[in-house]
CSV table of C-alpha atoms in Angstrom, one decimal:
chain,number,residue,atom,x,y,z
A,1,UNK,CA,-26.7,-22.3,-6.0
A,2,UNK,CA,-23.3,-23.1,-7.0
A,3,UNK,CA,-20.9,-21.8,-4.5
A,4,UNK,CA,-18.2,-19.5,-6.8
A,5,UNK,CA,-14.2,-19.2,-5.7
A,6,UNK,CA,-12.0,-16.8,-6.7
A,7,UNK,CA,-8.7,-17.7,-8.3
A,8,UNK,CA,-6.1,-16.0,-6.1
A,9,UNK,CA,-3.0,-15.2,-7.4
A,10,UNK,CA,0.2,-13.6,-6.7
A,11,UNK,CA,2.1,-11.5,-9.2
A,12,UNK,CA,5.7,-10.3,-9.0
A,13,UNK,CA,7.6,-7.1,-10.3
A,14,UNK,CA,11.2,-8.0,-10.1
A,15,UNK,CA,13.7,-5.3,-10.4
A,16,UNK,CA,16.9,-5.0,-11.4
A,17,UNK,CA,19.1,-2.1,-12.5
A,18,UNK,CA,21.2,-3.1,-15.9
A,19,UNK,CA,23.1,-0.3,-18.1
A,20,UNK,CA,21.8,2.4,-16.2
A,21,UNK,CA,18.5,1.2,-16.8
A,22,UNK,CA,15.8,0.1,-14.7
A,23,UNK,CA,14.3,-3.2,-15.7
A,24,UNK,CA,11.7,-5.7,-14.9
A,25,UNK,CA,11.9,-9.5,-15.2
A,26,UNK,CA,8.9,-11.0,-17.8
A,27,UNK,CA,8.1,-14.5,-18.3
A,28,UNK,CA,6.8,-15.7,-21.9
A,29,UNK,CA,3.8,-17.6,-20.6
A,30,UNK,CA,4.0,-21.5,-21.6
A,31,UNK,CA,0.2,-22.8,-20.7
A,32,UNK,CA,-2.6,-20.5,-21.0
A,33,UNK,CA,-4.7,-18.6,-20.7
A,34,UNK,CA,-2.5,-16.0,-22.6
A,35,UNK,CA,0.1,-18.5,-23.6
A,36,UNK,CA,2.9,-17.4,-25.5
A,37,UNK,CA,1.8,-14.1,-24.0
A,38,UNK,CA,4.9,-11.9,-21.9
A,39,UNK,CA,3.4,-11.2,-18.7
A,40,UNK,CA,5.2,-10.5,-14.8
A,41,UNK,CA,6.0,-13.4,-13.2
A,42,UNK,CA,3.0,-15.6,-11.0
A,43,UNK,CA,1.2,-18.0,-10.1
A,44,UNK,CA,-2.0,-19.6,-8.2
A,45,UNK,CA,-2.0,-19.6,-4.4
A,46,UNK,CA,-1.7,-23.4,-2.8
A,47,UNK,CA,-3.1,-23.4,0.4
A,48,UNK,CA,-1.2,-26.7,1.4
A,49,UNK,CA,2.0,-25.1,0.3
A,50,UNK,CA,1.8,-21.4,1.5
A,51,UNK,CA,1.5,-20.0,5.2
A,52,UNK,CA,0.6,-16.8,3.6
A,53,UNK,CA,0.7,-15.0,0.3
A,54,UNK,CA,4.7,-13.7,0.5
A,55,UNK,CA,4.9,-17.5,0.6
A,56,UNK,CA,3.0,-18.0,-2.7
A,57,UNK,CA,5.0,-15.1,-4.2
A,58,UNK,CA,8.2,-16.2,-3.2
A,59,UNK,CA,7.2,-19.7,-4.4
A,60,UNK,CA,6.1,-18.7,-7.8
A,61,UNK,CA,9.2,-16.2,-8.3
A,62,UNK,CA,11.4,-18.9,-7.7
A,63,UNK,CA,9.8,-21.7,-9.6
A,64,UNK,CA,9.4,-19.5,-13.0
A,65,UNK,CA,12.6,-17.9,-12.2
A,66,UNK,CA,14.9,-20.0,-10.3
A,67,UNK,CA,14.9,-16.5,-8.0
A,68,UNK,CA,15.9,-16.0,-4.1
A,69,UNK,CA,15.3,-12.1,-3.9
A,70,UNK,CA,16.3,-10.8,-0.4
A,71,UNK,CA,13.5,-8.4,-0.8
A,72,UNK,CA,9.8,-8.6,-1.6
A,73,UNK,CA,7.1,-6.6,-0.5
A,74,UNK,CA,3.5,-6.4,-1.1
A,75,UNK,CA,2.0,-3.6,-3.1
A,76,UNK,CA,-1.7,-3.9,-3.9
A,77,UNK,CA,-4.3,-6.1,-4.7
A,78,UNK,CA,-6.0,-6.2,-8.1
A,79,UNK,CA,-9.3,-7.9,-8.5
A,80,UNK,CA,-12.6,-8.6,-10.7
A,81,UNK,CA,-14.6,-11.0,-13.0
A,82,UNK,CA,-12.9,-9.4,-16.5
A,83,UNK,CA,-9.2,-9.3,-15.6
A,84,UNK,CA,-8.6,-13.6,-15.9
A,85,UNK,CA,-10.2,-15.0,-18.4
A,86,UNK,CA,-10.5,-18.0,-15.6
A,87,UNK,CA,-13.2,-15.9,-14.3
A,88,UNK,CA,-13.1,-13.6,-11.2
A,89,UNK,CA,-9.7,-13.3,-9.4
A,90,UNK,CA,-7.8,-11.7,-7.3
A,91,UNK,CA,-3.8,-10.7,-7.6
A,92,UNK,CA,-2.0,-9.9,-5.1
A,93,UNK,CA,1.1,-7.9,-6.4
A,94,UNK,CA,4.4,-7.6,-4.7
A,95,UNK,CA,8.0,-5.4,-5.9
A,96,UNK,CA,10.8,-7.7,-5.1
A,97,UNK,CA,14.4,-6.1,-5.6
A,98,UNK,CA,17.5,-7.9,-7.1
A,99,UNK,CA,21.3,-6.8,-7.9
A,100,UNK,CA,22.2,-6.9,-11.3
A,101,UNK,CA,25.0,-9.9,-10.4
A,102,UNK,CA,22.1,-12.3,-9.1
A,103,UNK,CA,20.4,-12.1,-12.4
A,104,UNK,CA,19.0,-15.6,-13.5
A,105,UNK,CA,19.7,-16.8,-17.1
A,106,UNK,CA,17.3,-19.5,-17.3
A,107,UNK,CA,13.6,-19.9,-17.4
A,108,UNK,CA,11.2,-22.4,-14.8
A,109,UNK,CA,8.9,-24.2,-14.9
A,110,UNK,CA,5.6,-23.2,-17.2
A,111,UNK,CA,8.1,-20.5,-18.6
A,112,UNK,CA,8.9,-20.7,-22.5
A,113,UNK,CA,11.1,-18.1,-21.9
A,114,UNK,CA,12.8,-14.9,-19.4
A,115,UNK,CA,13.7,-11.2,-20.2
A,116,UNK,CA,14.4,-8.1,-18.9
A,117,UNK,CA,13.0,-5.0,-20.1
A,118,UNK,CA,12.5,-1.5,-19.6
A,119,UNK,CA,10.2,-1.0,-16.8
A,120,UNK,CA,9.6,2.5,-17.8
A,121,UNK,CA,8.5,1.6,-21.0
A,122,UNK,CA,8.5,-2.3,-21.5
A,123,UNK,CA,8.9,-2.9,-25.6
A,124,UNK,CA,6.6,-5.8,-25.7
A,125,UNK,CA,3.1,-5.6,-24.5
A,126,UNK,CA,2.0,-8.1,-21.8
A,127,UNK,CA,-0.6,-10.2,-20.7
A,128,UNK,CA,-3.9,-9.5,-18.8
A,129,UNK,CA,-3.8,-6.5,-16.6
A,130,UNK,CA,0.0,-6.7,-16.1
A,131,UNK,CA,1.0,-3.0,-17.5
A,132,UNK,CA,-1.2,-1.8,-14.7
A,133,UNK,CA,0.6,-3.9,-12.6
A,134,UNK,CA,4.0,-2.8,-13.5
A,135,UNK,CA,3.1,0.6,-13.2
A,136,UNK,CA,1.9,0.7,-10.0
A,137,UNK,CA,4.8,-1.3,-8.4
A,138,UNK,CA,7.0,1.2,-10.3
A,139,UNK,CA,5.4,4.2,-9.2
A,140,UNK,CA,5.6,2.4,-4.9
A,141,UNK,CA,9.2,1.8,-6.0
A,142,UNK,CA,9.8,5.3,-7.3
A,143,UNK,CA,7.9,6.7,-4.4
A,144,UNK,CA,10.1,5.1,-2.1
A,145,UNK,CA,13.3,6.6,-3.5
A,146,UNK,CA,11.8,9.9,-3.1
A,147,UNK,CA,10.7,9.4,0.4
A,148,UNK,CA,14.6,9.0,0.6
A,149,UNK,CA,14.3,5.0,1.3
A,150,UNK,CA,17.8,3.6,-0.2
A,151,UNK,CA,17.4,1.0,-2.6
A,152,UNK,CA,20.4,-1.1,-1.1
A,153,UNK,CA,18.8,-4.4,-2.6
A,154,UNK,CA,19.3,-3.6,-5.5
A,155,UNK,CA,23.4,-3.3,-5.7
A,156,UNK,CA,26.0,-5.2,-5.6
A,157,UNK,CA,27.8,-6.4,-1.9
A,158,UNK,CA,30.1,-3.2,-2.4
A,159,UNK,CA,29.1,-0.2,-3.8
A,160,UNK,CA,30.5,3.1,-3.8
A,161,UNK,CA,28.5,6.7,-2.9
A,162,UNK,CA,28.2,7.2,-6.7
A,163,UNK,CA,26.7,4.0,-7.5
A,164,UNK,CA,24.3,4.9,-5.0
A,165,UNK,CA,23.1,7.8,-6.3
A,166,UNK,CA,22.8,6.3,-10.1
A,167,UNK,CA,20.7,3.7,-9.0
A,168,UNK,CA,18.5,6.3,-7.0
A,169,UNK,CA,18.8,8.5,-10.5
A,170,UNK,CA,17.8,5.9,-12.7
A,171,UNK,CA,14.3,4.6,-10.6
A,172,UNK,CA,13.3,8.4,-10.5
A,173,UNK,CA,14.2,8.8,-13.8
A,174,UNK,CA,15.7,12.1,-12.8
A,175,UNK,CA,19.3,13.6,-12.0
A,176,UNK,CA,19.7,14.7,-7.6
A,177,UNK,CA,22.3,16.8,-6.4
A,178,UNK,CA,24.9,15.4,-5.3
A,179,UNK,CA,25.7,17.7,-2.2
A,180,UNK,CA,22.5,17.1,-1.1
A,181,UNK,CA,22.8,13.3,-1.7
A,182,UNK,CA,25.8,13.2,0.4
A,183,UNK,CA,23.9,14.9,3.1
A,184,UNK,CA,21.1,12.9,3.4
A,185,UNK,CA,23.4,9.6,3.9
A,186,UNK,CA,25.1,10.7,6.7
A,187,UNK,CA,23.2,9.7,9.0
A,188,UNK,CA,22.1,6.4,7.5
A,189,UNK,CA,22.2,3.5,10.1
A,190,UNK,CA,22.1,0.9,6.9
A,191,UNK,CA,24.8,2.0,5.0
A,192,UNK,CA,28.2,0.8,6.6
A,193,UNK,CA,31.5,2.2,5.4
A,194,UNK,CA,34.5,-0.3,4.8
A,195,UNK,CA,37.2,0.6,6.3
A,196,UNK,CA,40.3,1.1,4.3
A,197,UNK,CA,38.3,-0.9,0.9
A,198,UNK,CA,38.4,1.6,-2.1
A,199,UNK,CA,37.1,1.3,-5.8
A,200,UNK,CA,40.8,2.7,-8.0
A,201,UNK,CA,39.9,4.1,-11.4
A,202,UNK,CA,40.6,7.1,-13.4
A,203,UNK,CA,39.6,9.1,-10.7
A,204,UNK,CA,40.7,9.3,-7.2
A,205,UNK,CA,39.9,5.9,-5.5
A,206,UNK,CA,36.4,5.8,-3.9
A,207,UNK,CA,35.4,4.4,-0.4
A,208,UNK,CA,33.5,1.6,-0.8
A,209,UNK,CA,30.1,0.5,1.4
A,210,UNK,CA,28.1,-2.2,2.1
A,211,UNK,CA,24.4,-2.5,3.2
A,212,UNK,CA,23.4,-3.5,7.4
A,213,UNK,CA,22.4,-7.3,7.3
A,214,UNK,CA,19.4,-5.9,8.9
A,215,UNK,CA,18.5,-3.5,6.0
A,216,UNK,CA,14.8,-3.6,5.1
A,217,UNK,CA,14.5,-1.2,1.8
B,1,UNK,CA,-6.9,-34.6,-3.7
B,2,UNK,CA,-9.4,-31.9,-2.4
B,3,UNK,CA,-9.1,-28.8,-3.8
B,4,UNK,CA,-8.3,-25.8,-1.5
B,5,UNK,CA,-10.2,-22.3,-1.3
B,6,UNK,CA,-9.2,-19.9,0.7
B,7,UNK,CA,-11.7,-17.6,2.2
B,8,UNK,CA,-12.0,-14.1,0.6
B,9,UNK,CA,-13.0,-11.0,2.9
B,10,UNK,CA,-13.0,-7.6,2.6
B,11,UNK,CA,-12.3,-5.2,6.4
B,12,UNK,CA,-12.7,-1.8,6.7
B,13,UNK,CA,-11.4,0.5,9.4
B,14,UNK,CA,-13.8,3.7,9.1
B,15,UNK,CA,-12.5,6.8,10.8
B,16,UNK,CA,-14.3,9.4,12.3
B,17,UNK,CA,-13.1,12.3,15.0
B,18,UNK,CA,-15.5,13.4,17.5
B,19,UNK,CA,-15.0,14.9,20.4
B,20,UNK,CA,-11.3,16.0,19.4
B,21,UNK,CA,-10.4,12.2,19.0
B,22,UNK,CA,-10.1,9.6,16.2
B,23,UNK,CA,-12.6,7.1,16.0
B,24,UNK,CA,-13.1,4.0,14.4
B,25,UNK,CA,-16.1,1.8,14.1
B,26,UNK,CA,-16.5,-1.6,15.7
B,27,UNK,CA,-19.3,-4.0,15.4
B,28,UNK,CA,-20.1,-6.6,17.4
B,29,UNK,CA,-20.2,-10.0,15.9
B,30,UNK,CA,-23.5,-11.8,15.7
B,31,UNK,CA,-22.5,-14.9,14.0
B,32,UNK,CA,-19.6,-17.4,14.5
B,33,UNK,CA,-16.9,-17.7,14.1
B,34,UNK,CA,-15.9,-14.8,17.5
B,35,UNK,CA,-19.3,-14.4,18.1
B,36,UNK,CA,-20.0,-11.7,20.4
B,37,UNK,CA,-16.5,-10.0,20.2
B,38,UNK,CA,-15.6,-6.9,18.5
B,39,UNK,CA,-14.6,-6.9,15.1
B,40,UNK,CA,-14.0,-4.5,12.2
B,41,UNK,CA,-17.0,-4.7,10.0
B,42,UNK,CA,-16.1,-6.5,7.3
B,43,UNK,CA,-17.4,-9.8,4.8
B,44,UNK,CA,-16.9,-12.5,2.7
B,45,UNK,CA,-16.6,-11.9,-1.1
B,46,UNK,CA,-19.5,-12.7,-3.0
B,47,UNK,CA,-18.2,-13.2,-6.6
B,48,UNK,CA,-21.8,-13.0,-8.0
B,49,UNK,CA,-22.3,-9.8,-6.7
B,50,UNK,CA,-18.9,-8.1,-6.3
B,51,UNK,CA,-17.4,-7.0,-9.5
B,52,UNK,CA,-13.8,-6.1,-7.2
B,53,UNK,CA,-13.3,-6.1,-3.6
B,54,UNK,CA,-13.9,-2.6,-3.5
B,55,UNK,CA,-17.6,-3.4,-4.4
B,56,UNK,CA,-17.0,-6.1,-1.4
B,57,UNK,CA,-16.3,-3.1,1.1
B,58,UNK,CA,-18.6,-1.0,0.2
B,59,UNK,CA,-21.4,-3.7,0.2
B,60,UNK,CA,-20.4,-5.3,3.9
B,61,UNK,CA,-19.9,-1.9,5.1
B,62,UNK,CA,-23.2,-0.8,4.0
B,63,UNK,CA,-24.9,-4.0,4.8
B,64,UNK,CA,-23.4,-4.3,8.8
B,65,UNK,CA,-23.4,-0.4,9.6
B,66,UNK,CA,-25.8,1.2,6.7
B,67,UNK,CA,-22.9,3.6,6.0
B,68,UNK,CA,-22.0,4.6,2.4
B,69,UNK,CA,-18.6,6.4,2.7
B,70,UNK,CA,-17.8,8.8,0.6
B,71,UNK,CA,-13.9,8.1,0.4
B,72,UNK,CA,-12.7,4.0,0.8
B,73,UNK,CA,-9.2,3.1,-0.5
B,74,UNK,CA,-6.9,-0.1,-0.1
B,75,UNK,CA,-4.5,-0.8,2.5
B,76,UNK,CA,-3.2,-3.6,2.2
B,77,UNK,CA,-3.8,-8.0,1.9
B,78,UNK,CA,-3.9,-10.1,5.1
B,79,UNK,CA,-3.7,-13.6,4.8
B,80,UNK,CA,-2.9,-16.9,6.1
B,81,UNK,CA,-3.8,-20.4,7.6
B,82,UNK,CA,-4.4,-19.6,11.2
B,83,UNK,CA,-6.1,-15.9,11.0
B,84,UNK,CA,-9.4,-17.1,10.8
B,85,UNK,CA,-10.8,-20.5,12.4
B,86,UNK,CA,-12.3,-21.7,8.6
B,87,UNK,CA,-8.9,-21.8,7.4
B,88,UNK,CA,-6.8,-20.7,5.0
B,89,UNK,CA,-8.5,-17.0,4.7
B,90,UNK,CA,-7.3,-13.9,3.2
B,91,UNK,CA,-8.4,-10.5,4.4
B,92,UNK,CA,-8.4,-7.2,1.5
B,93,UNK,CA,-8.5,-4.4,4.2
B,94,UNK,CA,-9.7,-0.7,3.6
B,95,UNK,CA,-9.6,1.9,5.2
B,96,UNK,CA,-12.6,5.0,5.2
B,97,UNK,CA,-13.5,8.5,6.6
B,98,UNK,CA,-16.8,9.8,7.3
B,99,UNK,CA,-17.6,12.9,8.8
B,100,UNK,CA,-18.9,13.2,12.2
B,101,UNK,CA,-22.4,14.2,11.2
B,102,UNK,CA,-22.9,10.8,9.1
B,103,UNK,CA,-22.4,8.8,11.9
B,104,UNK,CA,-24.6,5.8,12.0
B,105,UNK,CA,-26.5,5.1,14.8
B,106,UNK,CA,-27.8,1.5,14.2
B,107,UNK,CA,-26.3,-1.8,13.6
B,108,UNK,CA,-27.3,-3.7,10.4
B,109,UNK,CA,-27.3,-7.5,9.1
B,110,UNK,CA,-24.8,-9.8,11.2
B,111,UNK,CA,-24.3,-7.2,13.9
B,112,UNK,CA,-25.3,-7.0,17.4
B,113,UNK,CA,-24.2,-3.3,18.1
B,114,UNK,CA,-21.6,-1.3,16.6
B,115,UNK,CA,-19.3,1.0,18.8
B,116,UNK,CA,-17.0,4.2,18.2
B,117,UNK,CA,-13.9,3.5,19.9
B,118,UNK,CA,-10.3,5.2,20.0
B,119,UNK,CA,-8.4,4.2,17.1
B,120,UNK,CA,-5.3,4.6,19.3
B,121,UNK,CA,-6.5,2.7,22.4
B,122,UNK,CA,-9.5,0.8,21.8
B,123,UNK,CA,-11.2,-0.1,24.9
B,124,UNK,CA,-12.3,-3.8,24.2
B,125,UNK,CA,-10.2,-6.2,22.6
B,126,UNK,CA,-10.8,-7.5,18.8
B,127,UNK,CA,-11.6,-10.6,17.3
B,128,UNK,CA,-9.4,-12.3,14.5
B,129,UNK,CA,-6.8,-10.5,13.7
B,130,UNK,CA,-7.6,-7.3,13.7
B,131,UNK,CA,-5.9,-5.4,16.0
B,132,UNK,CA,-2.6,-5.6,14.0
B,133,UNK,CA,-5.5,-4.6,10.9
B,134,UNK,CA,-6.5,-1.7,12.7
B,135,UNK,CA,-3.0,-0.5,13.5
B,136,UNK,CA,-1.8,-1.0,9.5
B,137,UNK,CA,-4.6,1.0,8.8
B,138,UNK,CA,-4.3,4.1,11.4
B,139,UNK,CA,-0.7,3.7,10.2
B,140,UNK,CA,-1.8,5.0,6.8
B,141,UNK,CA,-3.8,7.4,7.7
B,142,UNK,CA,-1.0,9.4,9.6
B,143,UNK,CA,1.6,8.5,7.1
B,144,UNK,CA,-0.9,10.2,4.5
B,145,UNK,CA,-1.8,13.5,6.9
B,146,UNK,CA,2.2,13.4,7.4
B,147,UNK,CA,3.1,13.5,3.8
B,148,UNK,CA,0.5,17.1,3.5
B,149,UNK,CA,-2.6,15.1,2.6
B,150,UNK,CA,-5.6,17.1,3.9
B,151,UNK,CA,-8.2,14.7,5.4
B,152,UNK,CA,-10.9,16.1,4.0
B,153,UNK,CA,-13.6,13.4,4.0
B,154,UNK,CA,-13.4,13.9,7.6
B,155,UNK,CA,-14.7,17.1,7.5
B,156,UNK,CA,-18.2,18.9,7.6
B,157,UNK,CA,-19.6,20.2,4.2
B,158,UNK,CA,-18.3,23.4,5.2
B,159,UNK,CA,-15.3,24.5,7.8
B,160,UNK,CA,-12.6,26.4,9.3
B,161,UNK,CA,-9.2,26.1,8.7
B,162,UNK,CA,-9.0,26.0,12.5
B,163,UNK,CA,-11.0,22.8,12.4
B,164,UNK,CA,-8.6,20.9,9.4
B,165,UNK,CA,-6.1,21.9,11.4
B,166,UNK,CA,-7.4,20.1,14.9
B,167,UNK,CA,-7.9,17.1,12.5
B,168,UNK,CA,-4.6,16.8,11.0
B,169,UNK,CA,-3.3,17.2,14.5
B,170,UNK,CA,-5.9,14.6,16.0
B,171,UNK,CA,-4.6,12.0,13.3
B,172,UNK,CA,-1.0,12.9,13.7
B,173,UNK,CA,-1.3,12.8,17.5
B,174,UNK,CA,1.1,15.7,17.8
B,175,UNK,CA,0.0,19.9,17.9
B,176,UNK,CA,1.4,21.4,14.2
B,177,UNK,CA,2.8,25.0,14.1
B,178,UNK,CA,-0.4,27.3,12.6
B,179,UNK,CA,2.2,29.3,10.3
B,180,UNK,CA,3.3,26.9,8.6
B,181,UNK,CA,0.2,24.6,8.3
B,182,UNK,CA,-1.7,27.8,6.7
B,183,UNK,CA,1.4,28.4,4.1
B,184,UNK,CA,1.1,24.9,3.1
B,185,UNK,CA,-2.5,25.3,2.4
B,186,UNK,CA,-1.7,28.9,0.4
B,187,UNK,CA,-2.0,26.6,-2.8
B,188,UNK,CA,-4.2,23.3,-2.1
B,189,UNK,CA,-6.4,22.9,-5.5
B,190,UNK,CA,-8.8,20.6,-2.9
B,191,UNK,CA,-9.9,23.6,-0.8
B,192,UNK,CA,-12.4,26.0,-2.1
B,193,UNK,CA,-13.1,29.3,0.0
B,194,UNK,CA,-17.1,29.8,0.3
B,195,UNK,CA,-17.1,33.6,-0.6
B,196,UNK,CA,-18.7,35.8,2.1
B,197,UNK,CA,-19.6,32.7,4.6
B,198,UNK,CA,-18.3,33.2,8.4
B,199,UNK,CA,-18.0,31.0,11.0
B,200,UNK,CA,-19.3,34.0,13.8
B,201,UNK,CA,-18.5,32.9,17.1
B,202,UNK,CA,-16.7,34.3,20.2
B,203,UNK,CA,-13.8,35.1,18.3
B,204,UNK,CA,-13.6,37.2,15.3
B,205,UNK,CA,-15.2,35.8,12.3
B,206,UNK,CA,-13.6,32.9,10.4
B,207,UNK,CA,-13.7,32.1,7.1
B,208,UNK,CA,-15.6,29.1,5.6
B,209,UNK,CA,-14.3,26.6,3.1
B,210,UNK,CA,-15.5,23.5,1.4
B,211,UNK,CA,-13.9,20.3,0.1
B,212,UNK,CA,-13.5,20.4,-4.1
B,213,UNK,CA,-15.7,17.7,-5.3
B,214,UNK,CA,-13.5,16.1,-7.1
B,215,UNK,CA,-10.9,15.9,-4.4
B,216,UNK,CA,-9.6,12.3,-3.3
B,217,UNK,CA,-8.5,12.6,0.1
């Protein structure tokens, strides 16, 4: 009996935050199956490349992408004979997180083509199971922000208190008091306040912060 | 150049509590590689068979312990070139709850013996690894009791509230103020009174209550 292999994959939500929008990098697939198909970013696991599957995600992101994120985190694994038309397979999906500075212009390798969309509701439809995907990174990512996790990766080197709060705002699609906001951060170890650096505007000038080095999510 | 597969398996940690402790099972490896050391039951991914890797849990489990758990859910993906001694090898691991009246007694294919052991401080060491497995998993088990998830699947068909209370409090590790745990049950949809049905003891009488069946943990 012929000995079957699954084709293991990993499969990337990338994040950013753009017009006080969430959005989510897709690739336009170059080589199918699927091709010319939008689809998250990802690609086949290469067990002489890859001491483990962050490896392979990291690998992929930055190959279709030309992507570094800071952050990347695993999320689930998706699997079965329908979902590749390859046969059965196996995707291991991550949420990576990027500041809206660091977005790439340019698309990789087996990449026609890059966009962002809306990752609440993405206006083109994409390839195999990848709406399931997106949702369920977006729903760990939103689940996060409620469990008060800051999403630090995903702004720029200084930010102020009320940038902070949009971004939280615009992954939980929802508007948070801002009292209780201000609470909650005070005794946050990652956020670091920069001594005498303010953001001058209209209003009165705003104190600006930065993330701890160490900052994991 | 040769073609790399990694290898594809499927772990479970199953819970149960017994004798006011939590419990998981171990089985004790028949075949190499680690023969004759304690493992989490687990398999390799039989793409013929399996049509996900949930399918792959459910069938190892069955086939090593002849358990068919009513509740199994995704943890999280393992993986790497040096976890497993036939190479590159990627472990899907689950975790399950059964309650302590389906305990199975006997080992099945590939097993020598199986073993209840504390999930906190298991008494033997584990092959592979999956002591850093077992932890991830006992990890989300408290983090799900902590965020007001009632372990039901844990339970008898029919119990106190005394008795989800002692498990919540076995899982958590920690004693949980019986106030406020009873308010926060005032409007769980998962837990269904049993009109008229007493638990008559020493004590005065206390009321019965069954898991809905369509509740998922």
């Amino acid at each position: 009996m012929k000995k079957l292999f699954p084709l293991v994959t990993a499969d990337v939500a990338l994040f950013t935050i753009e017009d006080h929008s969430l959005r989510v990098l897709l690739v336009k697939r170059a080589n199918e199956p699927e091709q010319g198909t939008w689809a998250l970013p990802g690609g086949v696991l290469d067990p002489g490349k890859d001491c483990s599957l962050d490896d392979t995600a990291r690998r992929v992101l930055s190959g279709k992408t030309h992507v570094d994120v800071p952050f990347l985190e695993q999320v689930a694994t998706f699997s079965g004979a329908k979902r590749d038309p390859r046969g059965w397979s196996l995707s291991v999906l991550y949420y990576a997180l990027l500041p809206r500075d660091q977005v790439p212009a340019v698309a990789g390798e087996k990449t026609e083509e890059i966009k962002w969309v809306e990752a609440f509701t993405p206006a083109v439809p994409l390839g195999f199971d990848h709406a399931n995907l997106l949702a369920t990174a977006h729903a760990r990512l939103r689940d996060k922000v409620q469990r008060a996790a800051l999403p630090l990766h995903l702004l720029p080197a200084r930010f102020t208190l009320t940038d902070l709060q949009r971004t939280c705002e615009v992954i939980l699609g929802r508007p948070l008091d801002k009292s209780a906001f201000r609470r909650r951060l005070k005794d946050e170890p990652g956020l670091i306040e920069l001594e005498g650096e303010f953001l001058r505007g209209a209003q009165r000038p705003a104190q600006l912060y930065r993330a701890d080095d160490g900052f994991r999510f």
